[in-house]
Short mmCIF file of C-alpha atoms and ligand atoms in Angstrom, two decimals:
data_model
loop_
_atom_site.label_atom_id
_atom_site.label_comp_id
_atom_site.label_asym_id
_atom_site.label_seq_id
_atom_site.Cartn_x
_atom_site.Cartn_y
_atom_site.Cartn_z
CA UNK A 1 87.73 76.30 149.31
CA UNK A 2 88.50 77.86 145.91
CA UNK A 3 86.94 76.86 142.61
CA UNK A 4 88.33 78.03 139.55
CA UNK A 5 86.64 77.86 135.97
CA UNK A 6 86.37 79.60 132.61
CA UNK A 7 84.84 82.53 132.34
CA UNK A 8 82.11 80.80 129.69
CA UNK A 9 81.65 77.88 132.42
CA UNK A 10 78.26 79.02 134.15
CA UNK A 11 76.47 79.24 130.74
CA UNK A 12 76.37 76.40 129.88
CA UNK A 13 73.82 74.41 129.50
CA UNK A 14 72.51 70.99 127.80
CA UNK A 15 70.69 70.92 124.34
CA UNK A 16 68.76 67.95 125.17
CA UNK A 17 66.98 66.58 121.89
CA UNK A 18 68.48 68.95 119.64
CA UNK A 19 71.71 68.14 120.41
CA UNK A 20 73.36 66.66 117.30
CA UNK A 21 74.91 64.10 119.31
CA UNK A 22 74.13 62.73 122.60
CA UNK A 23 76.86 61.81 125.40
CA UNK A 24 75.50 58.61 125.99
CA UNK A 25 76.79 55.91 123.04
CA UNK A 26 79.90 54.80 122.50
CA UNK A 27 81.36 55.09 125.92
CA UNK A 28 80.71 52.94 129.35
CA UNK A 29 79.10 54.89 131.52
CA UNK A 30 79.93 54.36 135.38
CA UNK A 31 77.45 54.17 138.44
CA UNK A 32 78.97 55.51 141.55
CA UNK A 33 78.11 53.03 144.79
CA UNK A 34 75.55 55.60 145.83
CA UNK A 35 73.63 55.83 143.08
CA UNK A 36 73.83 51.98 142.30
CA UNK A 37 72.08 51.54 145.58
CA UNK A 38 69.25 53.85 144.53
CA UNK A 39 68.55 51.68 141.90
CA UNK A 40 69.15 48.40 143.77
CA UNK A 41 65.82 50.25 145.81
CA UNK A 42 63.75 51.29 143.13
CA UNK A 43 60.30 49.39 142.45
CA UNK A 44 57.30 49.26 140.23
CA UNK A 45 57.83 48.25 136.59
CA UNK A 46 60.59 51.43 136.19
CA UNK A 47 62.63 49.30 139.18
CA UNK A 48 62.62 46.08 137.03
CA UNK A 49 63.76 47.69 134.05
CA UNK A 50 67.06 48.84 136.21
CA UNK A 51 67.10 46.05 137.14
CA UNK A 52 67.37 44.47 133.89
CA UNK A 53 69.56 46.99 132.10
CA UNK A 54 72.38 47.69 134.37
CA UNK A 55 75.86 44.87 134.89
CA UNK A 56 75.72 44.83 138.13
CA UNK A 57 79.10 42.68 139.10
CA UNK A 58 80.61 45.97 136.57
CA UNK A 59 78.43 48.92 138.20
CA UNK A 60 77.79 49.86 134.11
CA UNK A 61 74.83 50.91 132.66
CA UNK A 62 74.13 47.99 129.89
CA UNK A 63 74.73 48.90 125.78
CA UNK A 64 72.37 47.90 123.27
CA UNK A 65 73.47 48.38 119.14
CA UNK A 66 76.41 51.34 119.12
CA UNK A 67 76.73 50.91 122.39
CA UNK A 68 74.12 52.68 122.82
CA UNK A 69 73.26 53.26 126.63
CA UNK A 70 69.78 50.91 127.64
CA UNK A 71 68.26 53.77 128.64
CA UNK A 72 68.39 56.24 125.83
CA UNK A 73 65.68 56.52 123.76
CA UNK A 74 64.94 56.98 119.73
CA UNK A 75 65.11 60.76 120.72
CA UNK A 76 68.01 60.35 121.98
CA UNK A 77 66.56 61.21 125.71
CA UNK A 78 67.06 59.15 128.76
CA UNK A 79 63.74 57.22 130.29
CA UNK A 80 65.84 57.41 134.02
CA UNK A 81 65.37 61.27 133.72
CA UNK A 82 61.41 60.81 132.40
CA UNK A 83 60.25 58.06 134.55
CA UNK A 84 62.64 58.64 137.80
CA UNK A 85 63.39 62.21 137.41
CA UNK A 86 66.80 63.98 137.21
CA UNK A 87 67.80 62.90 141.52
CA UNK A 88 68.04 59.61 139.88
CA UNK A 89 70.73 59.94 137.82
CA UNK A 90 73.65 58.87 138.67
CA UNK A 91 77.51 60.90 139.20
CA UNK A 92 78.55 60.92 136.04
CA UNK A 93 75.41 61.77 133.76
CA UNK A 94 74.98 64.43 136.99
CA UNK A 95 78.09 65.95 135.97
CA UNK A 96 78.90 65.23 132.04
CA UNK A 97 80.70 67.45 130.28
CA UNK A 98 82.19 69.18 133.45
CA UNK A 99 85.37 68.04 133.73
CA UNK A 100 86.86 67.99 137.35
CA UNK A 101 90.86 68.17 138.79
CA UNK A 102 91.56 68.36 142.01
CA UNK A 103 94.03 69.85 144.20
CA UNK A 104 94.41 70.87 147.34
CA UNK A 105 91.41 72.85 148.62
CA UNK A 106 91.15 74.03 145.05
CA UNK A 107 88.70 72.17 142.45
CA UNK A 108 89.24 73.48 139.17
CA UNK A 109 85.86 72.58 137.12
CA UNK A 110 86.49 72.71 133.15
CA UNK A 111 84.10 71.65 129.94
CA UNK A 112 84.60 68.55 128.07
CA UNK A 113 85.05 69.39 124.20
CA UNK A 114 83.04 65.91 123.99
CA UNK A 115 80.13 67.73 124.51
CA UNK A 116 79.50 69.37 120.92
CA UNK A 117 77.77 72.41 122.95
CA UNK A 118 81.00 72.74 125.00
CA UNK A 119 83.16 72.55 122.54
CA UNK A 120 81.33 75.21 120.47
CA UNK A 121 81.62 77.51 123.74
CA UNK A 122 84.78 76.79 124.56
CA UNK A 123 86.42 76.98 120.62
CA UNK A 124 83.45 79.73 118.90
CA UNK A 125 84.34 82.72 120.45
CA UNK A 126 86.46 85.42 118.94
CA UNK A 127 87.67 87.05 122.45
CA UNK A 128 90.33 85.52 125.00
CA UNK A 129 89.30 82.97 127.61
CA UNK A 130 89.53 83.92 131.53
CA UNK A 131 89.72 81.93 134.26
CA UNK A 132 87.70 83.14 137.22
CA UNK A 133 88.43 82.40 140.82
CA UNK A 134 85.50 82.09 144.02
CA UNK A 135 85.66 81.46 147.00
CA UNK A 136 83.67 78.59 148.77
CA UNK A 137 82.63 77.63 151.89
CA UNK A 138 83.96 74.08 151.51
CA UNK A 139 84.95 71.50 154.56
CA UNK A 140 89.07 72.14 154.52
CA UNK A 141 90.77 69.72 152.42
CA UNK A 142 94.21 67.69 153.37
CA UNK A 143 95.83 65.82 150.63
CA UNK A 144 98.66 63.11 151.97
CA UNK A 145 102.05 64.26 150.57
CA UNK A 146 100.82 67.10 148.27
CA UNK A 147 103.28 69.61 147.30
CA UNK A 148 101.76 72.93 147.77
CA UNK A 149 104.75 74.28 146.90
CA UNK A 150 105.25 72.72 143.48
CA UNK A 151 100.87 73.19 142.89
CA UNK A 152 102.09 76.95 144.06
CA UNK A 153 104.90 77.21 141.03
CA UNK A 154 103.28 75.05 138.61
CA UNK A 155 100.00 77.68 138.90
CA UNK A 156 102.34 80.34 138.16
CA UNK A 157 103.81 78.49 135.45
CA UNK A 158 100.63 78.12 133.27
CA UNK A 159 99.29 81.79 134.20
CA UNK A 160 102.78 81.97 132.09
CA UNK A 161 101.71 80.06 129.49
CA UNK A 162 98.15 81.65 128.98
CA UNK A 163 99.91 84.78 128.85
CA UNK A 164 102.28 83.86 126.32
CA UNK A 165 99.63 82.22 124.38
CA UNK A 166 97.27 84.77 125.00
CA UNK A 167 99.29 87.55 123.19
CA UNK A 168 98.05 88.24 119.95
CA UNK A 169 100.83 90.24 119.05
CA UNK A 170 102.94 87.31 117.44
CA UNK A 171 101.63 84.48 115.15
CA UNK A 172 99.92 81.28 117.01
CA UNK A 173 102.92 79.21 115.62
CA UNK A 174 105.45 81.15 117.35
CA UNK A 175 103.59 81.75 120.69
CA UNK A 176 103.07 77.77 120.95
CA UNK A 177 106.28 77.10 120.39
CA UNK A 178 107.51 79.34 123.20
CA UNK A 179 105.18 78.01 125.07
CA UNK A 180 106.80 74.15 124.97
CA UNK A 181 110.26 75.85 125.24
CA UNK A 182 108.94 77.06 128.56
CA UNK A 183 107.79 73.75 129.76
CA UNK A 184 111.05 72.03 127.91
CA UNK A 185 113.01 74.47 130.64
CA UNK A 186 111.17 73.50 133.32
CA UNK A 187 110.87 70.69 133.33
CA UNK A 188 114.99 69.68 134.31
CA UNK A 189 114.15 71.88 137.18
CA UNK A 190 111.33 70.02 138.49
CA UNK A 191 113.03 66.77 138.23
CA UNK A 192 116.06 67.69 140.48
CA UNK A 193 113.42 69.11 142.83
CA UNK A 194 114.62 72.79 142.32
CA UNK A 195 111.70 74.63 142.33
CA UNK A 196 113.11 77.92 143.74
CA UNK A 197 114.72 77.81 140.03
CA UNK A 198 112.02 77.45 137.93
CA UNK A 199 111.91 81.38 139.16
CA UNK A 200 114.68 81.88 137.19
CA UNK A 201 113.13 80.43 134.00
CA UNK A 202 109.58 81.97 134.74
CA UNK A 203 112.03 85.57 134.78
CA UNK A 204 113.90 84.61 131.42
CA UNK A 205 111.01 83.97 129.49
CA UNK A 206 108.39 87.43 130.99
CA UNK A 207 111.57 90.09 130.76
CA UNK A 208 111.21 93.06 127.97
CA UNK A 209 112.46 91.53 124.81
CA UNK A 210 111.97 87.86 125.53
CA UNK A 211 109.64 87.25 122.92
CA UNK A 212 110.58 89.09 120.31
CA UNK A 213 114.86 87.09 121.18
CA UNK A 214 112.91 84.08 121.36
CA UNK A 215 110.94 84.31 117.89
CA UNK A 216 114.12 84.83 115.75
CA UNK A 217 115.67 81.56 117.67
CA UNK A 218 112.75 80.12 115.34
CA UNK A 219 113.54 79.88 111.82
CA UNK A 220 116.18 76.80 112.10
CA UNK A 221 112.28 74.98 112.54
CA UNK A 222 110.92 77.29 109.72
CA UNK A 223 110.26 76.15 105.78
CA UNK A 224 111.36 72.62 106.54
CA UNK A 225 107.67 71.41 104.45
CA UNK A 226 109.51 67.44 104.06
CA UNK A 227 110.44 67.24 107.56
CA UNK A 228 107.08 68.32 108.50
CA UNK A 229 105.08 65.67 106.87
CA UNK A 230 106.83 63.41 108.14
CA UNK A 231 106.15 64.70 111.33
CA UNK A 232 102.67 64.97 110.87
CA UNK A 233 102.80 61.12 109.84
CA UNK A 234 104.55 60.16 112.73
CA UNK A 235 102.12 61.79 114.90
CA UNK A 236 98.89 60.35 113.32
CA UNK A 237 101.05 56.64 113.32
CA UNK A 238 101.56 57.02 117.12
CA UNK A 239 98.32 57.18 117.86
CA UNK A 240 97.65 53.36 116.84
CA UNK A 241 98.59 52.69 119.82
CA UNK A 242 95.87 54.00 121.22
CA UNK A 243 92.77 51.91 122.96
CA UNK A 244 90.01 52.82 119.46
CA UNK A 245 86.74 53.59 121.02
CA UNK A 246 84.85 54.27 118.31
CA UNK A 247 84.65 52.08 114.84
CA UNK A 248 84.94 55.27 112.89
CA UNK A 249 87.73 56.85 114.48
CA UNK A 250 90.74 54.95 112.97
CA UNK A 251 88.87 55.27 109.38
CA UNK A 252 89.60 59.26 110.20
CA UNK A 253 93.10 58.18 111.57
CA UNK A 254 93.86 57.11 108.31
CA UNK A 255 92.43 59.04 106.01
CA UNK A 256 93.99 62.11 107.29
CA UNK A 257 97.48 59.97 106.74
CA UNK A 258 96.37 60.00 103.28
CA UNK A 259 95.66 63.69 102.96
CA UNK A 260 98.97 64.99 104.60
CA UNK A 261 100.38 64.65 101.00
CA UNK A 262 97.77 66.44 99.08
CA UNK A 263 99.66 70.16 99.63
CA UNK A 264 96.52 71.55 97.52
CA UNK A 265 94.07 70.57 100.14
CA UNK A 266 96.57 72.32 102.69
CA UNK A 267 96.91 75.55 100.87
CA UNK A 268 93.02 75.12 101.03
CA UNK A 269 92.85 74.64 104.78
CA UNK A 270 95.06 77.21 106.22
CA UNK A 271 93.60 79.83 103.77
CA UNK A 272 91.55 82.59 105.75
CA UNK A 273 87.69 81.99 105.96
CA UNK A 274 85.26 83.98 107.16
CA UNK A 275 83.99 81.51 109.48
CA UNK A 276 86.64 80.41 111.46
CA UNK A 277 90.35 82.27 112.48
CA UNK A 278 92.19 79.06 112.85
CA UNK A 279 94.72 81.25 114.76
CA UNK A 280 91.53 82.02 117.35
CA UNK A 281 90.99 78.13 117.37
CA UNK A 282 94.46 77.18 118.09
CA UNK A 283 94.67 79.62 120.46
CA UNK A 284 91.47 78.12 122.01
CA UNK A 285 92.71 74.50 121.80
CA UNK A 286 96.36 74.61 123.44
CA UNK A 287 94.42 76.85 126.55
CA UNK A 288 91.98 74.17 126.85
CA UNK A 289 94.13 71.59 127.33
CA UNK A 290 96.71 73.67 129.76
CA UNK A 291 93.93 74.99 131.05
CA UNK A 292 92.88 71.11 132.36
CA UNK A 293 95.93 69.01 132.17
CA UNK A 294 98.88 71.50 133.04
CA UNK A 295 98.58 71.60 136.77
CA UNK A 296 98.12 67.69 137.55
CA UNK A 297 102.06 67.80 137.22
CA UNK A 298 101.85 67.93 140.82
CA UNK A 299 101.21 64.28 141.20
CA UNK A 300 103.50 62.90 139.09
CA UNK A 301 106.15 65.90 138.30
CA UNK A 302 105.47 65.60 134.26
CA UNK A 303 104.96 69.03 133.35
CA UNK A 304 106.76 68.95 129.77
CA UNK A 305 104.46 65.86 128.69
CA UNK A 306 101.26 67.93 129.89
CA UNK A 307 102.69 70.31 127.59
CA UNK A 308 103.40 68.45 124.85
CA UNK A 309 99.67 65.84 124.84
CA UNK A 310 98.41 69.73 124.74
CA UNK A 311 100.28 70.47 121.78
CA UNK A 312 99.77 67.39 120.43
CA UNK A 313 95.61 67.51 121.05
CA UNK A 314 95.06 70.54 119.23
CA UNK A 315 97.55 69.64 116.56
CA UNK A 316 95.50 66.38 116.03
CA UNK A 317 92.47 68.30 116.19
CA UNK A 318 93.84 70.78 113.43
CA UNK A 319 94.59 67.89 111.27
CA UNK A 320 91.92 65.42 112.10
CA UNK A 321 89.59 69.31 111.24
CA UNK A 322 91.53 69.06 107.96
CA UNK A 323 90.13 65.44 106.50
CA UNK A 324 85.92 66.49 108.12
CA UNK A 325 86.07 69.53 106.35
CA UNK A 326 87.42 67.33 102.41
CA UNK A 327 85.23 65.17 103.17
CA UNK A 328 82.05 67.18 103.91
CA UNK A 329 82.57 69.34 100.73
CA UNK A 330 84.45 72.31 102.58
CA UNK A 331 81.53 73.30 103.52
CA UNK A 332 82.48 75.33 107.04
CA UNK A 333 85.55 75.38 108.54
CA UNK A 334 84.29 75.93 112.38
CA UNK A 335 81.77 73.04 112.14
CA UNK A 336 84.96 70.90 111.05
CA UNK A 337 86.56 71.65 113.88
CA UNK A 338 84.02 71.21 115.91
CA UNK A 339 83.17 67.87 115.11
CA UNK A 340 87.08 66.73 114.87
CA UNK A 341 87.35 68.34 118.58
CA UNK A 342 84.81 66.54 119.63
CA UNK A 343 86.04 63.47 118.56
CA UNK A 344 89.43 63.44 119.43
CA UNK A 345 88.36 64.13 122.90
CA UNK A 346 86.04 61.12 122.83
CA UNK A 347 88.72 59.10 121.66
CA UNK A 348 91.51 60.13 123.64
CA UNK A 349 90.16 62.45 126.73
CA UNK A 350 87.75 60.00 127.83
CA UNK A 351 90.04 57.17 128.25
CA UNK A 352 92.77 57.00 131.03
CA UNK A 353 94.13 54.66 129.43
CA UNK A 354 94.90 56.81 126.11
CA UNK A 355 95.82 60.21 128.50
CA UNK A 356 98.23 57.82 129.90
CA UNK A 357 99.73 56.04 126.86
CA UNK A 358 99.78 59.18 124.95
CA UNK A 359 102.12 60.72 127.83
CA UNK A 360 104.40 58.29 127.72
CA UNK A 361 104.64 58.02 124.42
CA UNK A 362 105.76 62.15 124.12
CA UNK A 363 108.75 61.48 126.60
CA UNK A 364 109.31 58.10 124.82
CA UNK A 365 108.80 58.20 121.20
CA UNK A 366 111.67 60.51 118.94
CA UNK A 367 108.34 62.27 116.80
CA UNK A 368 107.39 63.80 119.97
CA UNK A 369 110.83 65.75 121.31
CA UNK A 370 111.06 68.90 121.27
CA UNK A 371 112.81 69.52 117.81
CA UNK A 372 110.75 67.69 116.49
CA UNK A 373 107.64 68.91 117.70
CA UNK A 374 108.70 72.58 117.19
CA UNK A 375 109.08 71.44 113.25
CA UNK A 376 105.56 69.95 113.30
CA UNK A 377 104.23 73.30 114.75
CA UNK A 378 105.81 75.44 112.84
CA UNK A 379 105.61 74.30 109.42
S1 SF4 B 1 76.84 65.93 124.37
FE1 SF4 B 1 76.50 67.66 125.35
S2 SF4 B 1 74.85 68.95 124.77
FE2 SF4 B 1 74.54 67.33 123.98
S3 SF4 B 1 73.26 65.88 125.47
FE3 SF4 B 1 74.80 65.31 127.08
S4 SF4 B 1 75.55 67.35 127.95
FE4 SF4 B 1 73.94 67.57 126.02
#
């Protein structure tokens, strides 16, 4: 089996009691069947605590104030770990913040930005991210109805997208716009089942001079500040349709919506500062989303929606970061982006319902149409 990971993946280490947040509050942790059985059999005083602190019907840990896991102590450390040892963790607690995407004989693993330490590793470096593939001697897998041909084309397409996004000789806005147009052109071929015709699109976007020609055509969507503001408002309003996981999220959205009109703040935010190069952060955000989600289109044939999901996620993190930065006295932009990325990820990426709905909205709502998104990216 092939295992594919970003180059920083193996360096991740949970910062435990030094973590500025915790991953054991704010969402319900589902316990897998095998672990539930182990908890059920656990004896002694801690066995009683397990019996009383698990919702056995739902198979989740009970939660107390602020949706904190019943086993989280006042130092944000886990009592299961201290009382019973790490081998008693359920699958979710063992693997978080690792995120798994499974394909036939391929497993892709990434780190989720909802963990502050992971977010720092994903968004902090100056150099472009690389991906490493290793062969592991795991049991061969065979998925019923897995379209391996489409999957391999999606992998090729993702490589082209990553090359476009990491070409720093062009502004990131232009790179994002080109990646979006690329997936748009691919989608029609995927719907028609013309996977071979996807090659024509690959060629069109990779041949010499392709980027220069594309960049020239973008002027149509530039210098449209009023349209861009309407786009931002429309995008933020769509998020009110999503399931709310934390009470602070709608407040952040409302403040961000108010700030759309604040031109002075926008200008200050875009000015370069020593601790944060927004061009590089934007590149890392896009690649994070693309690596994690794009090839999932093998299961629903919605490659362009996965691209839109990535563009929307990137724009939302940056827009909400601007608000957090203003609230925190305009200090470090990097810290504001890290906080925004964490909050976005916890609210959107950790809810299957929200991921699904956002993808659906990206197909249905005019604000997420190609021209509207291009205006949002380029202004
Ligand atoms: S959020 Fe990340 S760094 Fe913090 S406790 Fe959880 S895994 Fe560790």
